[in-house]
């Protein structure tokens, strides 16, 4: 009796599922590697974007600081130029407002017209303002210059029922119109535009709502509050806001 050779059986034939399991594991490994690469690329892209934003904010912050310095320079130069002409004005602590006291404009209680005796000082103020903001490219850093009228807190009838609101606005308009009629053509403030092509100057009135002295008892107290403020605003939010945004970006940076 002949004995037949036993047939060799491969491992794969004995385990028909082994090949498919190996393929699955290989495919999962490839998927894992691809997912890791994609994740790394996304993280690199995110970091690159954050770096780009950081650079952008740093640049804008530097521009803002430059604008604030231009405003400070404008006000300092205006005060010095007027001082040399014998005219004393005041600057706010944050270097944003040039305040013209009643002594220079002669606004008696209830009066909005600039008295003849004070017109020369008013004219010199307009000339100096034009001079200091027209230098170099300073106008490009400014957004709006507000001419703001203010009154004391004594009740006032008239002005079509607008009282001190109307009086303060008329005072600001009176000074603006005076400059428009008395300044030379190349000094006209109305010619100045901001970077958006809009008029640089605006006129407003606040009545008695923004007093220098809250407790007004004497005539000198009332006089202190009768004034014109020239408020200079720049084109950007204040630097503290940009610093806050930059700090947040630092926190989320991987």
Short mmCIF file of C-alpha atoms in Angstrom, two decimals:
data_model
loop_
_atom_site.label_atom_id
_atom_site.label_comp_id
_atom_site.label_asym_id
_atom_site.label_seq_id
_atom_site.Cartn_x
_atom_site.Cartn_y
_atom_site.Cartn_z
CA UNK A 1 0.00 0.00 0.00
CA UNK A 2 1.49 3.37 -1.09
CA UNK A 3 1.43 6.13 1.30
CA UNK A 4 0.65 9.50 -0.27
CA UNK A 5 2.62 12.57 0.64
CA UNK A 6 0.79 14.78 2.98
CA UNK A 7 -0.17 18.08 1.42
CA UNK A 8 1.54 21.11 2.96
CA UNK A 9 -0.91 23.76 4.13
CA UNK A 10 0.33 27.37 4.43
CA UNK A 11 -0.35 29.42 7.45
CA UNK A 12 -2.50 31.73 5.34
CA UNK A 13 -4.59 28.82 4.15
CA UNK A 14 -5.02 27.60 7.69
CA UNK A 15 -5.92 31.17 8.79
CA UNK A 16 -7.87 32.73 5.94
CA UNK A 17 -8.50 35.88 8.02
CA UNK A 18 -4.84 36.60 8.80
CA UNK A 19 -4.14 38.48 5.57
CA UNK A 20 -7.13 40.78 5.88
CA UNK A 21 -6.27 41.54 9.53
CA UNK A 22 -2.71 42.45 8.53
CA UNK A 23 -4.00 44.72 5.79
CA UNK A 24 -6.31 46.45 8.23
CA UNK A 25 -3.50 47.03 10.71
CA UNK A 26 -1.26 48.37 7.96
CA UNK A 27 -4.02 50.67 6.74
CA UNK A 28 -4.68 51.91 10.28
CA UNK A 29 -0.98 52.64 10.72
CA UNK A 30 -0.92 54.61 7.49
CA UNK A 31 -4.02 56.52 8.56
CA UNK A 32 -2.45 57.26 11.93
CA UNK A 33 0.72 58.55 10.30
CA UNK A 34 -1.25 60.69 7.85
CA UNK A 35 -3.43 62.10 10.64
CA UNK A 36 -0.31 62.93 12.67
CA UNK A 37 1.24 64.71 9.70
CA UNK A 38 -1.96 66.66 9.08
CA UNK A 39 -2.19 67.64 12.75
CA UNK A 40 1.43 68.78 12.77
CA UNK A 41 0.86 70.81 9.61
CA UNK A 42 -2.27 72.39 11.11
CA UNK A 43 -0.41 73.31 14.29
CA UNK A 44 2.42 74.79 12.23
CA UNK A 45 -0.09 76.74 10.15
CA UNK A 46 -1.84 77.98 13.28
CA UNK A 47 1.46 79.07 14.79
CA UNK A 48 2.38 80.84 11.56
CA UNK A 49 -0.97 82.64 11.56
CA UNK A 50 -0.56 83.65 15.18
CA UNK A 51 2.94 84.94 14.43
CA UNK A 52 1.52 86.93 11.52
CA UNK A 53 -1.19 88.42 13.74
CA UNK A 54 1.37 89.19 16.40
CA UNK A 55 3.46 91.09 13.87
CA UNK A 56 0.38 92.91 12.62
CA UNK A 57 -0.69 93.98 16.10
CA UNK A 58 2.83 95.05 16.97
CA UNK A 59 2.92 97.19 13.84
CA UNK A 60 -0.48 98.73 14.57
CA UNK A 61 0.55 99.33 18.17
CA UNK A 62 3.66 101.18 17.00
CA UNK A 63 1.52 103.25 14.62
CA UNK A 64 -0.86 104.07 17.45
CA UNK A 65 1.97 105.13 19.72
CA UNK A 66 3.32 107.29 16.91
CA UNK A 67 -0.11 108.94 16.55
CA UNK A 68 -0.29 109.61 20.27
CA UNK A 69 3.16 111.18 20.14
CA UNK A 70 2.12 113.37 17.20
CA UNK A 71 -0.91 114.58 19.17
CA UNK A 72 1.24 115.33 22.21
CA UNK A 73 3.72 117.22 20.04
CA UNK A 74 0.92 119.26 18.44
CA UNK A 75 -0.43 120.34 21.81
CA UNK A 76 3.00 121.07 23.31
CA UNK A 77 4.01 123.15 20.32
CA UNK A 78 0.70 125.03 20.33
CA UNK A 79 1.05 125.92 24.02
CA UNK A 80 4.63 127.12 23.51
CA UNK A 81 3.84 129.13 20.38
CA UNK A 82 0.90 130.84 22.10
CA UNK A 83 2.96 131.48 25.22
CA UNK A 84 5.48 133.35 23.12
CA UNK A 85 2.61 135.52 21.86
CA UNK A 86 1.46 136.24 25.40
CA UNK A 87 -1.52 133.88 25.23
CA UNK A 88 -1.95 131.29 27.99
CA UNK A 89 -4.00 128.20 27.24
CA UNK A 90 -4.27 124.93 29.15
CA UNK A 91 -3.69 121.29 28.17
CA UNK A 92 -5.51 118.35 29.77
CA UNK A 93 -3.49 115.83 31.78
CA UNK A 94 -3.87 113.15 29.12
CA UNK A 95 -2.69 115.52 26.38
CA UNK A 96 -5.86 115.35 24.29
CA UNK A 97 -7.50 118.75 24.88
CA UNK A 98 -6.37 122.33 24.38
CA UNK A 99 -8.59 124.48 26.60
CA UNK A 100 -9.23 128.15 25.78
CA UNK A 101 -10.37 129.94 28.95
CA UNK A 102 -13.02 132.62 29.10
CA UNK A 103 -10.29 135.23 29.73
CA UNK A 104 -9.25 134.87 26.07
CA UNK A 105 -12.71 134.92 24.51
CA UNK A 106 -14.73 137.17 26.81
CA UNK A 107 -17.86 135.04 27.02
CA UNK A 108 -19.97 136.76 29.62
CA UNK A 109 -22.88 134.81 31.05
CA UNK A 110 -25.48 134.24 28.33
CA UNK A 111 -23.25 135.67 25.55
CA UNK A 112 -21.90 133.67 22.60
CA UNK A 113 -20.32 136.28 20.32
CA UNK A 114 -16.59 136.96 20.63
CA UNK A 115 -16.16 140.50 21.85
CA UNK A 116 -14.06 142.82 19.68
CA UNK A 117 -11.50 143.23 22.47
CA UNK A 118 -10.78 139.47 22.38
CA UNK A 119 -10.76 138.87 18.66
CA UNK A 120 -7.01 139.31 18.21
CA UNK A 121 -6.28 136.54 20.72
CA UNK A 122 -8.88 134.32 19.07
CA UNK A 123 -7.25 134.93 15.69
CA UNK A 124 -3.77 134.08 16.99
CA UNK A 125 -5.09 130.82 18.43
CA UNK A 126 -6.53 129.86 15.04
CA UNK A 127 -3.25 130.69 13.29
CA UNK A 128 -1.21 128.60 15.71
CA UNK A 129 -3.56 125.62 15.47
CA UNK A 130 -3.27 125.67 11.70
CA UNK A 131 0.49 126.01 11.92
CA UNK A 132 1.14 123.09 14.27
CA UNK A 133 -1.21 120.57 12.66
CA UNK A 134 -0.13 121.40 9.10
CA UNK A 135 3.50 120.45 9.65
CA UNK A 136 4.84 117.31 7.98
CA UNK A 137 2.19 114.56 7.73
CA UNK A 138 0.53 115.16 11.10
CA UNK A 139 -2.99 115.41 9.71
CA UNK A 140 -2.79 111.75 8.64
CA UNK A 141 -2.59 110.69 12.29
CA UNK A 142 -5.69 112.67 13.30
CA UNK A 143 -9.30 111.59 13.02
CA UNK A 144 -11.31 114.59 14.23
CA UNK A 145 -10.62 117.86 16.02
CA UNK A 146 -13.68 118.93 18.03
CA UNK A 147 -14.39 122.54 18.89
CA UNK A 148 -16.45 122.15 22.04
CA UNK A 149 -18.41 124.90 23.73
CA UNK A 150 -19.10 124.91 27.50
CA UNK A 151 -21.15 127.03 29.90
CA UNK A 152 -21.53 127.54 33.65
CA UNK A 153 -24.44 125.88 35.43
CA UNK A 154 -26.73 128.85 35.80
CA UNK A 155 -30.09 128.22 34.12
CA UNK A 156 -30.61 130.06 30.87
CA UNK A 157 -33.79 130.79 28.97
CA UNK A 158 -33.83 131.32 25.25
CA UNK A 159 -31.99 129.79 22.32
CA UNK A 160 -35.26 128.33 21.10
CA UNK A 161 -35.71 126.45 24.35
CA UNK A 162 -32.26 124.86 24.19
CA UNK A 163 -30.82 126.89 27.07
CA UNK A 164 -27.20 126.20 27.92
CA UNK A 165 -27.00 123.47 25.27
CA UNK A 166 -27.79 126.03 22.62
CA UNK A 167 -25.51 128.66 24.18
CA UNK A 168 -22.50 126.34 24.31
CA UNK A 169 -23.04 125.23 20.72
CA UNK A 170 -23.38 128.84 19.55
CA UNK A 171 -20.10 129.70 21.29
CA UNK A 172 -18.28 126.94 19.41
CA UNK A 173 -19.92 127.97 16.14
CA UNK A 174 -19.03 131.60 16.79
CA UNK A 175 -15.33 130.79 17.14
CA UNK A 176 -15.36 128.54 14.08
CA UNK A 177 -17.08 131.16 11.94
CA UNK A 178 -14.69 133.83 13.21
CA UNK A 179 -11.73 131.77 12.09
CA UNK A 180 -13.42 131.17 8.77
CA UNK A 181 -13.84 134.89 8.15
CA UNK A 182 -10.51 136.16 9.53
CA UNK A 183 -7.87 133.54 8.72
CA UNK A 184 -6.09 133.89 5.37
CA UNK A 185 -7.03 131.46 2.55
CA UNK A 186 -3.98 129.24 3.11
CA UNK A 187 -4.75 129.10 6.84
CA UNK A 188 -8.38 128.06 6.52
CA UNK A 189 -9.02 125.16 8.86
CA UNK A 190 -11.98 124.00 6.79
CA UNK A 191 -9.58 122.97 4.03
CA UNK A 192 -8.10 120.19 6.18
CA UNK A 193 -9.35 116.63 5.70
CA UNK A 194 -8.56 113.46 7.61
CA UNK A 195 -7.24 110.30 5.96
CA UNK A 196 -10.79 109.27 5.03
CA UNK A 197 -11.29 112.52 3.13
CA UNK A 198 -13.74 113.91 5.70
CA UNK A 199 -13.52 117.37 7.32
CA UNK A 200 -10.98 117.32 10.12
CA UNK A 201 -12.89 119.80 12.30
CA UNK A 202 -16.26 119.41 13.95
CA UNK A 203 -18.27 121.71 16.23
CA UNK A 204 -20.33 120.73 19.28
CA UNK A 205 -21.73 122.04 22.55
CA UNK A 206 -22.00 120.41 25.97
CA UNK A 207 -23.83 123.03 27.99
CA UNK A 208 -22.96 122.75 31.68
CA UNK A 209 -22.47 118.95 31.60
CA UNK A 210 -18.65 118.91 31.58
CA UNK A 211 -17.56 121.49 34.14
CA UNK A 212 -13.99 122.20 35.14
CA UNK A 213 -15.33 123.00 38.61
CA UNK A 214 -18.34 121.01 39.75
CA UNK A 215 -19.04 123.18 42.80
CA UNK A 216 -19.81 126.58 41.31
CA UNK A 217 -20.39 129.28 43.91
CA UNK A 218 -18.49 132.41 42.90
CA UNK A 219 -18.23 134.43 39.73
CA UNK A 220 -14.72 133.06 39.24
CA UNK A 221 -16.12 129.52 39.42
CA UNK A 222 -18.69 130.32 36.74
CA UNK A 223 -16.01 131.95 34.62
CA UNK A 224 -13.76 128.87 34.76
CA UNK A 225 -16.48 126.77 33.20
CA UNK A 226 -17.24 129.19 30.37
CA UNK A 227 -14.67 128.04 27.84
CA UNK A 228 -13.89 126.43 24.49
CA UNK A 229 -12.09 123.08 24.36
CA UNK A 230 -10.22 121.92 21.27
CA UNK A 231 -10.21 118.11 21.48
CA UNK A 232 -7.79 116.16 19.28
CA UNK A 233 -8.69 112.55 18.47
CA UNK A 234 -6.42 110.12 16.64
CA UNK A 235 -7.38 107.42 14.18
CA UNK A 236 -7.03 104.38 16.42
CA UNK A 237 -8.38 103.06 19.74
CA UNK A 238 -6.15 103.75 22.72
CA UNK A 239 -2.96 101.71 23.11
CA UNK A 240 -4.24 99.89 26.22
CA UNK A 241 -6.86 98.09 24.12
CA UNK A 242 -4.22 96.88 21.68
CA UNK A 243 -2.04 95.70 24.54
CA UNK A 244 -4.94 93.62 25.87
CA UNK A 245 -5.46 91.98 22.47
CA UNK A 246 -1.76 91.24 22.14
CA UNK A 247 -1.70 89.64 25.59
CA UNK A 248 -4.63 87.39 24.64
CA UNK A 249 -2.79 86.27 21.54
CA UNK A 250 0.22 85.37 23.68
CA UNK A 251 -2.02 83.24 25.91
CA UNK A 252 -3.41 81.14 23.06
CA UNK A 253 -0.13 80.71 21.26
CA UNK A 254 0.86 76.98 21.28
#
